Coordinates of C-alpha atoms in Angstrom, one line a residue:
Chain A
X5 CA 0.0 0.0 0.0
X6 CA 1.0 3.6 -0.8
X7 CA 1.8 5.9 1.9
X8 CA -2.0 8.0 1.8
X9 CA 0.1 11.0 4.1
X10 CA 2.8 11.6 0.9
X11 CA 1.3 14.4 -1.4
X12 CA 2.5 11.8 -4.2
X13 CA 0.0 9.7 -3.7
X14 CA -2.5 11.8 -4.0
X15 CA -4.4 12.1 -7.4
X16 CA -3.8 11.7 -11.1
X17 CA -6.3 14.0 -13.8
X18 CA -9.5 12.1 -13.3
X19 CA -11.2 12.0 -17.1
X20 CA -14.4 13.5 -17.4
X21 CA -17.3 11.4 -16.9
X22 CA -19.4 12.1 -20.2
X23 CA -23.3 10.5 -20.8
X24 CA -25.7 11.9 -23.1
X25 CA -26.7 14.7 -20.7
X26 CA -23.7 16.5 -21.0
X27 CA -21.3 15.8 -23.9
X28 CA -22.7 18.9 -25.8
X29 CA -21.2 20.6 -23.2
X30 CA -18.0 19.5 -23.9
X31 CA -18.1 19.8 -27.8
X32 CA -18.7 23.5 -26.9
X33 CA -15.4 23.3 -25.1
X34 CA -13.8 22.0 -28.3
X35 CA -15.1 24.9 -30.4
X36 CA -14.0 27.5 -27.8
X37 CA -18.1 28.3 -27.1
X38 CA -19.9 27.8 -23.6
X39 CA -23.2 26.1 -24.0
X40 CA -26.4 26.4 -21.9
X41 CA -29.6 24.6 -22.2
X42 CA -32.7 26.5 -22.9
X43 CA -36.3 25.1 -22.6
X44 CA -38.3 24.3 -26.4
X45 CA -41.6 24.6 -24.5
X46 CA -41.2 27.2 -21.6
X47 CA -38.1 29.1 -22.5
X48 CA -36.2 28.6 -19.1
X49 CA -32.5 28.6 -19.1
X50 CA -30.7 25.7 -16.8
X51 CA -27.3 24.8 -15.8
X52 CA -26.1 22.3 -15.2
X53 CA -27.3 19.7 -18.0
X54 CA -30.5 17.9 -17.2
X55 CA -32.6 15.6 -19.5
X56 CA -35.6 17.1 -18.6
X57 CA -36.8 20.8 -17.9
X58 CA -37.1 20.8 -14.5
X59 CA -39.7 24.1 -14.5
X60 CA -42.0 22.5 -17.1
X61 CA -41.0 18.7 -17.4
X62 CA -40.4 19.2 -21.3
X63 CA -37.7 17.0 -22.6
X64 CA -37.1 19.4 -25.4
X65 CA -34.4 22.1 -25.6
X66 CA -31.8 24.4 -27.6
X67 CA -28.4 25.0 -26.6
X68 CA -27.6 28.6 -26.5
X69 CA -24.4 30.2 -26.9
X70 CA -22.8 32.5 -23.8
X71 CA -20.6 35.4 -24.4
X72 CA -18.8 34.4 -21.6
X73 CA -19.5 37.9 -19.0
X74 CA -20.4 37.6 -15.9
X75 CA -19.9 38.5 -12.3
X76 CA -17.9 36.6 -9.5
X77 CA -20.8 35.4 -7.1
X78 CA -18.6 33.4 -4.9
X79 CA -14.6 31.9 -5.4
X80 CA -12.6 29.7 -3.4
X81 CA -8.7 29.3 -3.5
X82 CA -7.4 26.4 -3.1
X83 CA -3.7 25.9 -1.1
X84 CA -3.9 22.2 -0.3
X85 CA -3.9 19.2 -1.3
X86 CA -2.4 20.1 -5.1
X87 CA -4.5 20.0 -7.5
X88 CA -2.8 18.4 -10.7
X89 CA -2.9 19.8 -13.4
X90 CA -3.2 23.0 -12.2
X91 CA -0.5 25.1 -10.2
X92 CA -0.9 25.7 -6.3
X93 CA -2.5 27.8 -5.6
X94 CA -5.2 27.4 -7.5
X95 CA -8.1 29.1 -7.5
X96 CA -12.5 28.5 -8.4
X97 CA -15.0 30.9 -9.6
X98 CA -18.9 30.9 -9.7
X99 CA -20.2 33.1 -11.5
X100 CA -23.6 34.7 -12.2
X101 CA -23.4 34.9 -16.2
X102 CA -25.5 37.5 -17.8
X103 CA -27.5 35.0 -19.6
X104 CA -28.8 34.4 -16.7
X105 CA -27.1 31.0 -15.8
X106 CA -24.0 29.8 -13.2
X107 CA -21.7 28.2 -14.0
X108 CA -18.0 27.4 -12.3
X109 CA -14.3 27.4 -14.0
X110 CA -11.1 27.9 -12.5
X111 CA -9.4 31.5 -12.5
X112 CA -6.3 32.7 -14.0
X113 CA -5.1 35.9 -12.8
X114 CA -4.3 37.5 -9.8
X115 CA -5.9 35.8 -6.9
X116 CA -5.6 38.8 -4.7
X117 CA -8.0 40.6 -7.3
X118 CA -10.3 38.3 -6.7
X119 CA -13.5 39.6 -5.8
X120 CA -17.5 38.7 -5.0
X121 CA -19.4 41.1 -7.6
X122 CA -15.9 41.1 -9.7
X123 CA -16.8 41.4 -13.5
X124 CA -14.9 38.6 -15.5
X125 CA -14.6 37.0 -19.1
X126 CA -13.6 33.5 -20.7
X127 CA -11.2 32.2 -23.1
X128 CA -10.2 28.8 -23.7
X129 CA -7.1 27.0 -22.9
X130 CA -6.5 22.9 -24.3
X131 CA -6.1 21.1 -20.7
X132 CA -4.6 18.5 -23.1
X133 CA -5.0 16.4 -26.0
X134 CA -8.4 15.9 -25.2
X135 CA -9.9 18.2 -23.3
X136 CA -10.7 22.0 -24.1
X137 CA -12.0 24.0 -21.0
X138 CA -12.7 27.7 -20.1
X139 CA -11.4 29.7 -17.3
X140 CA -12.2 33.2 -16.4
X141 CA -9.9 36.3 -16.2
X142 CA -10.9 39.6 -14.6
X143 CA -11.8 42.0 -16.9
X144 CA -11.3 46.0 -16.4
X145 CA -14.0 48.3 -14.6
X146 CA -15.6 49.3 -17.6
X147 CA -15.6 46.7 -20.2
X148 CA -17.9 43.9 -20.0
X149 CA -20.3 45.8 -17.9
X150 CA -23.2 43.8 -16.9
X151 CA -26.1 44.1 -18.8
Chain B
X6 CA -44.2 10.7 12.0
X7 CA -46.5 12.0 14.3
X8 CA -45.6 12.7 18.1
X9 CA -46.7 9.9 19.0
X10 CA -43.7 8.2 18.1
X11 CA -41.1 9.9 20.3
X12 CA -40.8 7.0 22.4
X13 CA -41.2 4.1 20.0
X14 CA -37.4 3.3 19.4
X15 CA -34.6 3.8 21.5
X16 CA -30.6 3.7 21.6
X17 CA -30.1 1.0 23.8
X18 CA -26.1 0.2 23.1
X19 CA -23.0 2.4 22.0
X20 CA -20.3 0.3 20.9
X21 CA -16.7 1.8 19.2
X22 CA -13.1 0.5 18.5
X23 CA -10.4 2.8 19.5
X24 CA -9.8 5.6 17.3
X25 CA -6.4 6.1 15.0
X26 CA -4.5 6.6 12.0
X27 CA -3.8 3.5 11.3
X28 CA -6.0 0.5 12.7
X29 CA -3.7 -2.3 11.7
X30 CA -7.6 -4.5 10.9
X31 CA -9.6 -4.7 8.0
X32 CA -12.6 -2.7 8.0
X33 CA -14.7 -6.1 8.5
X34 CA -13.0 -6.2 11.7
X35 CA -13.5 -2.8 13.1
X36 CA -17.4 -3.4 12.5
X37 CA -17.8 -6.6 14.2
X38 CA -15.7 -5.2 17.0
X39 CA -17.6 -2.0 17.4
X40 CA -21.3 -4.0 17.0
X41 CA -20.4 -6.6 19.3
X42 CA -19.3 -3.6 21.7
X43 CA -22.5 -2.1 21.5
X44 CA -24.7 -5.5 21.4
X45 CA -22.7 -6.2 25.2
X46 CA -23.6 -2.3 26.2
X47 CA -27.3 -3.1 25.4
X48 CA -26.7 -6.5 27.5
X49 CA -27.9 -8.1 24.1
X50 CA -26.5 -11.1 21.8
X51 CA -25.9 -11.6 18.5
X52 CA -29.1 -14.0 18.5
X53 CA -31.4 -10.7 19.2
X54 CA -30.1 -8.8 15.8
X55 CA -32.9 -9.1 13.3
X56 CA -31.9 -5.5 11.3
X57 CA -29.6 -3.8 9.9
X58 CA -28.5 -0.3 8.9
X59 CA -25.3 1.5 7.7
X60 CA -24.3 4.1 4.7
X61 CA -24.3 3.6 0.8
X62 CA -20.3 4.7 1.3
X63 CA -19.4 1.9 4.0
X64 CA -17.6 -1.4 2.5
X65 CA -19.0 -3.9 4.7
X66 CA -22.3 -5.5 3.1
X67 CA -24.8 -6.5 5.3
X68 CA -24.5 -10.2 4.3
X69 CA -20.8 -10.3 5.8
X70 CA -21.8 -8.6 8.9
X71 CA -24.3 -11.5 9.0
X72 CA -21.9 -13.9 8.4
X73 CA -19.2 -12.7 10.3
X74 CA -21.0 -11.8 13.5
X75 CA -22.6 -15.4 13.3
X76 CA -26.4 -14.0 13.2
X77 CA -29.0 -16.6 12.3
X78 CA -31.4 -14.2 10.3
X79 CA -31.9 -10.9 9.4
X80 CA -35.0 -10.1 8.1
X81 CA -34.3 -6.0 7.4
X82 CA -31.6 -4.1 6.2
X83 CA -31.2 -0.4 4.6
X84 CA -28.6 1.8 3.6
X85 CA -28.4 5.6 3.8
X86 CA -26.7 7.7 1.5
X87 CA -24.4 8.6 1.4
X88 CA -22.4 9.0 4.8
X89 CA -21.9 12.8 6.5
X90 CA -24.8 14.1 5.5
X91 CA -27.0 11.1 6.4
X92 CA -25.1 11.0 9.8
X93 CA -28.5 10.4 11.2
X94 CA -30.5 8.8 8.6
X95 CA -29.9 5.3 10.2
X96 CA -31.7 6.4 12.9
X97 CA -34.5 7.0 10.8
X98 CA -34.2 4.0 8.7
X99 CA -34.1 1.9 12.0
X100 CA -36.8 3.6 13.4
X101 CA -39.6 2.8 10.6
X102 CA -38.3 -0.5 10.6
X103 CA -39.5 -0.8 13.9
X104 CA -42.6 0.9 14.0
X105 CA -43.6 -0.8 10.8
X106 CA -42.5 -4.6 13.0
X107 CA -39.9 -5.3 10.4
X108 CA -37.5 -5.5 12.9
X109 CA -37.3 -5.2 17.1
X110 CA -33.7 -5.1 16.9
X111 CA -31.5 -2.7 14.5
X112 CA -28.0 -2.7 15.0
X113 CA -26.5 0.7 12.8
X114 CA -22.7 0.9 12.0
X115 CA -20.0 2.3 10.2
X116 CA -16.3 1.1 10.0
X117 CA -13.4 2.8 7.8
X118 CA -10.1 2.5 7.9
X119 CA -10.6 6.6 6.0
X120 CA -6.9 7.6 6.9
X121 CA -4.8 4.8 6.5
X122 CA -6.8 3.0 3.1
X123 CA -7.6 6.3 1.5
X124 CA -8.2 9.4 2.7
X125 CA -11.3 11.5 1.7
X126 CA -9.1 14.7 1.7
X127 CA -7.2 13.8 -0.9
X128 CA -10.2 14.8 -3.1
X129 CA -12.4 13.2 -6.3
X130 CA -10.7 10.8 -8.7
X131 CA -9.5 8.6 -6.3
X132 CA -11.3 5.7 -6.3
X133 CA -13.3 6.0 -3.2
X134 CA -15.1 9.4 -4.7
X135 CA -15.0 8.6 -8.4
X136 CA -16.4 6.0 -11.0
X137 CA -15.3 5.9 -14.9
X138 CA -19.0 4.9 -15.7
X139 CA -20.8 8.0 -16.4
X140 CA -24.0 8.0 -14.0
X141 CA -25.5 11.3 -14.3
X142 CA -23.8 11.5 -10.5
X143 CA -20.7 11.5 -11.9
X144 CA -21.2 13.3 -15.1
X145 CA -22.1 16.3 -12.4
X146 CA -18.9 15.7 -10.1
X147 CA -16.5 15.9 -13.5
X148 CA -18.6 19.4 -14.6
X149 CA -16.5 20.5 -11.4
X150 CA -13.5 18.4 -10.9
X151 CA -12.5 19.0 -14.7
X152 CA -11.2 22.7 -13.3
X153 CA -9.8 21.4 -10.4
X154 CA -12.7 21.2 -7.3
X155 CA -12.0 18.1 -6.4
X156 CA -11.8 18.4 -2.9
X157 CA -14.8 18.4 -0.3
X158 CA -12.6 21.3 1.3
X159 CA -13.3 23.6 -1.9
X160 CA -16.3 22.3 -2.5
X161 CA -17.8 24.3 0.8
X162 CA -15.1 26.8 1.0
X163 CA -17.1 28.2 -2.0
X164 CA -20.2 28.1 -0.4
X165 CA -18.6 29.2 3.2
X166 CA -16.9 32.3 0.8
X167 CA -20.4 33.7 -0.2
X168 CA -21.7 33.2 3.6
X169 CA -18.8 35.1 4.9
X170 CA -19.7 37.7 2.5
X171 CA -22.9 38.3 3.5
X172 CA -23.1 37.7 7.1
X173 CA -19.8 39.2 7.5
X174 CA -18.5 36.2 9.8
X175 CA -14.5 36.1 9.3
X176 CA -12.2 32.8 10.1
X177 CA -11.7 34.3 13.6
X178 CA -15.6 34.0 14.4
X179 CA -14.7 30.6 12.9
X180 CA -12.1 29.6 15.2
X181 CA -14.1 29.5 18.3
X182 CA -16.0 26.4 16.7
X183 CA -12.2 24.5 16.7
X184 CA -10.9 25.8 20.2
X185 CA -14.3 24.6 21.9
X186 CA -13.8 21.5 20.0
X187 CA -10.7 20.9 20.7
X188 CA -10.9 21.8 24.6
X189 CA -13.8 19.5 25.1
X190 CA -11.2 16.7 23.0
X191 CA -8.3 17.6 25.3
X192 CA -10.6 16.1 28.3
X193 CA -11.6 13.1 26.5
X194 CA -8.9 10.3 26.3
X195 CA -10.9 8.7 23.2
X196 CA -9.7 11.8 21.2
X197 CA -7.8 12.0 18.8
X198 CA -6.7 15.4 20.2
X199 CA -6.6 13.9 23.6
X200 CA -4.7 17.0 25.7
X201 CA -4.1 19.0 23.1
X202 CA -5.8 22.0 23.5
X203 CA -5.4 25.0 20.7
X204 CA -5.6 28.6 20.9
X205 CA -7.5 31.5 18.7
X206 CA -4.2 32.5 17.3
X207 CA -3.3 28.6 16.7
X208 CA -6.3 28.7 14.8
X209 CA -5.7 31.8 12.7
X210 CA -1.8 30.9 12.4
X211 CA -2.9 27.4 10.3
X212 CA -2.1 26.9 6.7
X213 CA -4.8 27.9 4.5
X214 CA -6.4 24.6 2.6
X215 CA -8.6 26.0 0.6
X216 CA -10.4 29.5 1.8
X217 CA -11.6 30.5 3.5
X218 CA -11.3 27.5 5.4
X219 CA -7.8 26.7 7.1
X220 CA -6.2 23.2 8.6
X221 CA -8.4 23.2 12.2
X222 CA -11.1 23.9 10.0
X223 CA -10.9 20.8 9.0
X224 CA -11.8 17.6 10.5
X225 CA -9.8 14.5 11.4
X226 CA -9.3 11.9 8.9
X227 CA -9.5 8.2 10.7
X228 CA -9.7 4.3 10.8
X229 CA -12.2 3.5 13.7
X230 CA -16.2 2.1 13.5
X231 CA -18.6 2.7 15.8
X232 CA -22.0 1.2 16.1
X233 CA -25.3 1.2 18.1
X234 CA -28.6 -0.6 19.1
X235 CA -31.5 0.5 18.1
X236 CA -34.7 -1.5 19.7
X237 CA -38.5 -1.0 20.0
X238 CA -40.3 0.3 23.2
X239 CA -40.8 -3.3 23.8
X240 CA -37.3 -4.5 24.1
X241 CA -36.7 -1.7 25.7
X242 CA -36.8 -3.1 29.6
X243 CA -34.7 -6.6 28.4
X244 CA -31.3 -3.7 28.4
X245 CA -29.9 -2.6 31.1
X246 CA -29.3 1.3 30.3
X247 CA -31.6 4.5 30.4
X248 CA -33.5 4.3 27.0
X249 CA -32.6 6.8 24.9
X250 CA -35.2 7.5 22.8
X251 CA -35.2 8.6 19.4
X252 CA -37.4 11.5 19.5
X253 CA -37.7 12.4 15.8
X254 CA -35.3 11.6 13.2
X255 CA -35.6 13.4 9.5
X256 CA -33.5 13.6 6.3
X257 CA -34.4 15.8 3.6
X258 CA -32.8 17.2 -0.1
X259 CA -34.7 20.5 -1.1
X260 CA -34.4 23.0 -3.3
X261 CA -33.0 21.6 -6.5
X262 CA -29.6 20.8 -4.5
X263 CA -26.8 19.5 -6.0
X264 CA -24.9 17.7 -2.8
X265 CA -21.6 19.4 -1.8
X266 CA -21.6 21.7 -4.9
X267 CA -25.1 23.4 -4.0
X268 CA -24.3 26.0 -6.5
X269 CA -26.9 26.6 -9.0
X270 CA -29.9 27.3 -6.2
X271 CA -30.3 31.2 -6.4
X272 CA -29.3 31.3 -2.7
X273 CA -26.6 29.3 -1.9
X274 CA -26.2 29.7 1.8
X275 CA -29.9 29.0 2.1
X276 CA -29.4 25.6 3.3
X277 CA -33.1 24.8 2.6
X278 CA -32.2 20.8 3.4
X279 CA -31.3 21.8 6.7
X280 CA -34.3 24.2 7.3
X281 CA -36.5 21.3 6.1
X282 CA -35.2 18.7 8.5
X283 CA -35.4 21.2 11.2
X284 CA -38.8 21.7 10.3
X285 CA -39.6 18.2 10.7
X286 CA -38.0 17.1 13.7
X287 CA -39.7 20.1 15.6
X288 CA -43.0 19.2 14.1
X289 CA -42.6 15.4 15.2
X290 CA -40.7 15.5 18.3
X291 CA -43.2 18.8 19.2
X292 CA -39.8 19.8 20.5
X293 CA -38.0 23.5 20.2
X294 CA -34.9 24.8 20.3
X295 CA -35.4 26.0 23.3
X296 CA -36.0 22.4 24.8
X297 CA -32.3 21.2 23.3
X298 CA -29.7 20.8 26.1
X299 CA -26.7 20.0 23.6
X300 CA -25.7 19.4 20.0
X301 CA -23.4 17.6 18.1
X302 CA -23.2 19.3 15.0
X303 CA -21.8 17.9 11.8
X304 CA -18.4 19.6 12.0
X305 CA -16.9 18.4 8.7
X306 CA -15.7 21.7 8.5
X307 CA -16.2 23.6 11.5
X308 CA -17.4 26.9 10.3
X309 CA -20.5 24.7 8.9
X310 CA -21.2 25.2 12.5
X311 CA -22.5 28.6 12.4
X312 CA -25.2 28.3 9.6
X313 CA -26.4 25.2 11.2
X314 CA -27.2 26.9 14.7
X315 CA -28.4 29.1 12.7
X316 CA -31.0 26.9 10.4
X317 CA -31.7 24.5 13.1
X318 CA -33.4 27.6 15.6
X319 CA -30.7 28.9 17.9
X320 CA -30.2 31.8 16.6
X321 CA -31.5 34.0 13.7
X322 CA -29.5 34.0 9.8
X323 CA -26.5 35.8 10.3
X324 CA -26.5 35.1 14.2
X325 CA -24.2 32.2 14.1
X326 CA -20.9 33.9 14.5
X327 CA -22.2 36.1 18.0
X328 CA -23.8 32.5 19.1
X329 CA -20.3 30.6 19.4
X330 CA -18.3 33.5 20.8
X331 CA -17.9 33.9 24.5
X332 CA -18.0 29.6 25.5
X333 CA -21.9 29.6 24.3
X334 CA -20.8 26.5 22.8
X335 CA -18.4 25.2 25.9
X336 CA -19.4 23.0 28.6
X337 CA -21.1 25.2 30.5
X338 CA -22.2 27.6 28.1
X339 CA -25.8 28.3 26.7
X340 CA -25.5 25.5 24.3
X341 CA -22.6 23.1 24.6
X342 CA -21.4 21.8 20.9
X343 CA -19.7 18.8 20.0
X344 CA -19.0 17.6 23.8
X345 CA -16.7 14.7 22.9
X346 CA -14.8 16.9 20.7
X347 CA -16.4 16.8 17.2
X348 CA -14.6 15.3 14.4
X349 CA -12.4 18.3 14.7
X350 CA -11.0 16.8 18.0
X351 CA -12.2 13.4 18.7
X352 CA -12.7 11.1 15.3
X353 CA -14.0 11.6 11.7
X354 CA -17.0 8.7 12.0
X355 CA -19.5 10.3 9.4
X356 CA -21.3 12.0 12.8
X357 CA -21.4 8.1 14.4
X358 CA -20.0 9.3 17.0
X359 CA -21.9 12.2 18.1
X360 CA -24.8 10.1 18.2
X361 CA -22.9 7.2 20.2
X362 CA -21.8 11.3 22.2
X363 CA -25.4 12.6 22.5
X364 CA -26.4 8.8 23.9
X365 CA -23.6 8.9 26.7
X366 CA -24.9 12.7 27.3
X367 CA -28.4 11.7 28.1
X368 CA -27.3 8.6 30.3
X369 CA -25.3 10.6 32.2
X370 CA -22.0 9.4 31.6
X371 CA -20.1 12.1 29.2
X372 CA -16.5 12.5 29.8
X373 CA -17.2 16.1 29.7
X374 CA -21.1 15.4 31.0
X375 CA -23.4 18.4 31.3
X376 CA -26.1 18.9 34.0
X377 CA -29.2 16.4 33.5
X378 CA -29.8 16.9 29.8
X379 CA -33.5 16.1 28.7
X380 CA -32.8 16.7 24.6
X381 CA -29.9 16.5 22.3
X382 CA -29.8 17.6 19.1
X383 CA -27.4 15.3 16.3
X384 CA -27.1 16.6 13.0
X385 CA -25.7 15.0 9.5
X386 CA -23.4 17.2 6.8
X387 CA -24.2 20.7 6.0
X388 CA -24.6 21.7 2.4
X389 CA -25.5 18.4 1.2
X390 CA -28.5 15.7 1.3
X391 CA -28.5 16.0 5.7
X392 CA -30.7 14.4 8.2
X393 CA -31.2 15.1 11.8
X394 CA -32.3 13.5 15.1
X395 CA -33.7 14.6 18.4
X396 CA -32.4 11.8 21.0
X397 CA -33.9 12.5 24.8
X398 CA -33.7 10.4 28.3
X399 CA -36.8 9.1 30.0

């Protein structure tokens, strides 16, 4: 048995778990676009992924493009244990996207500027061969303002 | 349940194995040693057993504890998921079973060697949190853990973030939940933490782990099992203790909660689970928090402290971080907390043994023992699927 106590031990990049619910939320990711689910019958927006609407029970819905622009509604920064493959610290927004939606990502930035009502965008950055993800920067007062 | 039911089950054994780092059995082992514990308490045998309940997350299947314990028949068992959270669901599960007369006898248990066999800290992906099959479950979990919350630590320190923000509680109103923990551990030679009491400034002086939550934040991580003996008002005068009934017990998910990442609810500190459950045991036990002498309170992370006073009637929303200042929540204070020393001081059992706590409470026979308690509170995880009991002496 491995020692559990050595950091070493700890954790390899688990692979995303991808059903039918989801995976058009990571073909997004490949095309650099975040995704959201809107209702067919009653036009509500919901994140994260669910089969069915959850306000009206329809199984049918669009997936809508975000721009990305939101505001920091809470953010966590993590200093232990490390979290491959990201550097340490690391840190975790959610955010309150102007669509209307929330939706998490990790931060890349300063994390002193880090914020609750901070105004952030998204780009894209390839995690690896497989995997394209967003993260959020902090955008300046100004730009991006919410709508 | 209605209040009629208040005294229709009762805790009539407490049974644990020492708690450590490193238990040097299998898991199988510290179960039948903590059952057999408690089955001796309750001046039972293994002959008596006809139920069984435990957590979806604990390895030992019913059928072996059967088997290894030697029992002839059991004719009900049930599972609560998934641990922390449903730190008192057993109670409830064990509780039907016996008003329903599926069972007269339900021993409940849990056994994990958590520290030495994996660690829970170390976060998603190891294979005690993750699966590769994609169950919408886990299809959820990787939405997260894909950008690096992988760790239960994170997972609330988001959620704790936004509370701080708007109740304005910082980690020093946070720290009085660790030193009263850790004082009532330093008294109690089954801790963990056994005479090692820590100061404000320790607190505040911790590494951060993820914020805004810091190391005695945290809770233990250990190998131990403890179990207990639940029996209907009928068996009842065959054991040899003070019943202690099993006043209400609840479990609820509201609010379109996701467990441990409750982030998509537009109130995330809301904790409507916990205000439900609440709710429930008041309504059935026809208790108030007025009537509750103690609590152990799911200390996971020990700032969850504060909003669970809060939703669970002690104070108001915002409150909790006035409530635990000035030994409110010491022996002795207003409402004494975690009495055996939490899982911040003694064990991390899943909340097992705050029940086994709240039991030796009401019998009168707490290391750190308060005046004649009537009412004990026990509560399961905050900020994910969580259940609740009421536990009371005669």
């Amino acid at each position: 048995m491995s020692d559990p106590a050595k950091p070493e031990a700890v954790l390899s990049f688990p692979k995303p778990s991808i059903n039918d619910d989801v995976a058009f939320l990571y073909e997004g990711f490949d095309h650099h676009e975040l995704l959201f689910q809107e209702c067919s019958t009653c036009n509500t927006r919901r994140f994260p992924p669910t089969p069915m609407c959850p306000n009206c029970g329809s199984l049918d819905w669009s997936a809508q493009k975000s721009e990305g622009l939101g505001s920091v509604h809470s953010y966590t920064v993590q200093h232990h244990p490390p979290i491959v493959p990201y550097p340490t610290p690391h840190a975790l927004l959610l955010v309150d996207m102007d669509e209307g939606f929330r939706f998490l990502a990790a931060y890349a930035g300063e994390m002193k500027a880090i914020s609750i009502g901070m105004r952030v965008s998204m780009k894209f950055v390839q995690l690896d061969d497989e995997l394209t993800l967003p993260v959020f920067e902090a955008i300046a007062n100004g730009e991006g303002s919410a709508r | 349940m209605s209040v009629s039911h208040t005294k229709a089950a009762a805790i009539a054994g407490i049974g644990a194995t020492p708690f450590s780092r490193n238990s040097g059995c299998s898991e199988m082992s510290l179960a039948v040693q903590a059952i057999t514990a408690a089955l001796k308490d309750a001046g039972l045998s293994v002959d008596d057993v006809n139920g069984l309940c435990t957590f979806t997350s604990d390895n030992n299947a019913e059928y072996e504890i059967v088997r290894n314990l030697g029992i002839e028949q059991v004719d009900f068992w049930a599972r609560a998921h998934p641990g922390g959270g449903g730190a008192c669901a057993p109670l409830q599960l064990a509780k039907m079973a016996l008003i329903a007369g599926e069972a007269s006898v339900v021993v409940c248990y849990r056994a994990m060697n958590e520290y030495s066999q994996y660690r829970f800290g170390k976060g998603y992906g190891s294979a005690q949190w993750g699966t590769s099959f994609p169950t919408s479950d886990a299809a959820l979990k990787s939405l997260h853990s894909v950008h690096g919350l992988r760790t239960a630590a994170a997972m609330l320190g988001m959620t704790m973030q936004r509370y701080c923000h708007e109740t304005g509680a910082t980690s020093r109103d946070f720290a009085n939940v660790s030193v009263a923990a850790r004082k009532h551990a330093a008294t109690n030679p089954k801790a963990f933490f056994f005479k090692k009491p820590i100061s404000i400034e320790d607190h505040q002086n911790s590494k951060l782990i993820a914020e805004p939550f810091r190391l005695l934040d945290c809770c233990l991580e250990s190998d131990g099992g403890v179990a207990f003996v639940v029996v209907s008002a009928d068996r009842v005068s065959d054991t040899p203790h003070t019943p202690v009934w099993i006043s209400a017990a609840s479990q609820a998910v509201a609010g379109r909660m996701v467990p441990m990442t409750n982030y998509y609810v537009d109130d995330i500190t809301a904790f409507a689970e916990s205000t439900a459950v609440a709710e429930t045991l008041h309504r059935s036990s026809g208790l108030r928090p007025s009537d509750i002498d103690a609590a152990m309170v799911y200390d996971h992370f020990g700032p969850t402290v504060l909003p669970q006073l809060e939703r669970y009637g002690f104070c108001k929303r915002g409150e909790g971080k006035d409530f635990v200042c000035g030994g409110n929540i010491e022996v002795g204070g207003i409402l004494p907390v975690n009495t055996h020393g939490g899982q911040l001081g003694e064990a991390y059992m899943h909340g097992m043994n705050g029940i086994t706590e709240a039991v030796r409470q009401l019998r009168g026979c707490a290391i750190n023992q308060i005046e004649n308690p009537k009412n004990v509170l026990v509560t399961g995880a905050l900020g994910t699927t969580t259940s609740a009991a009421i536990l009371s002496g005669e």
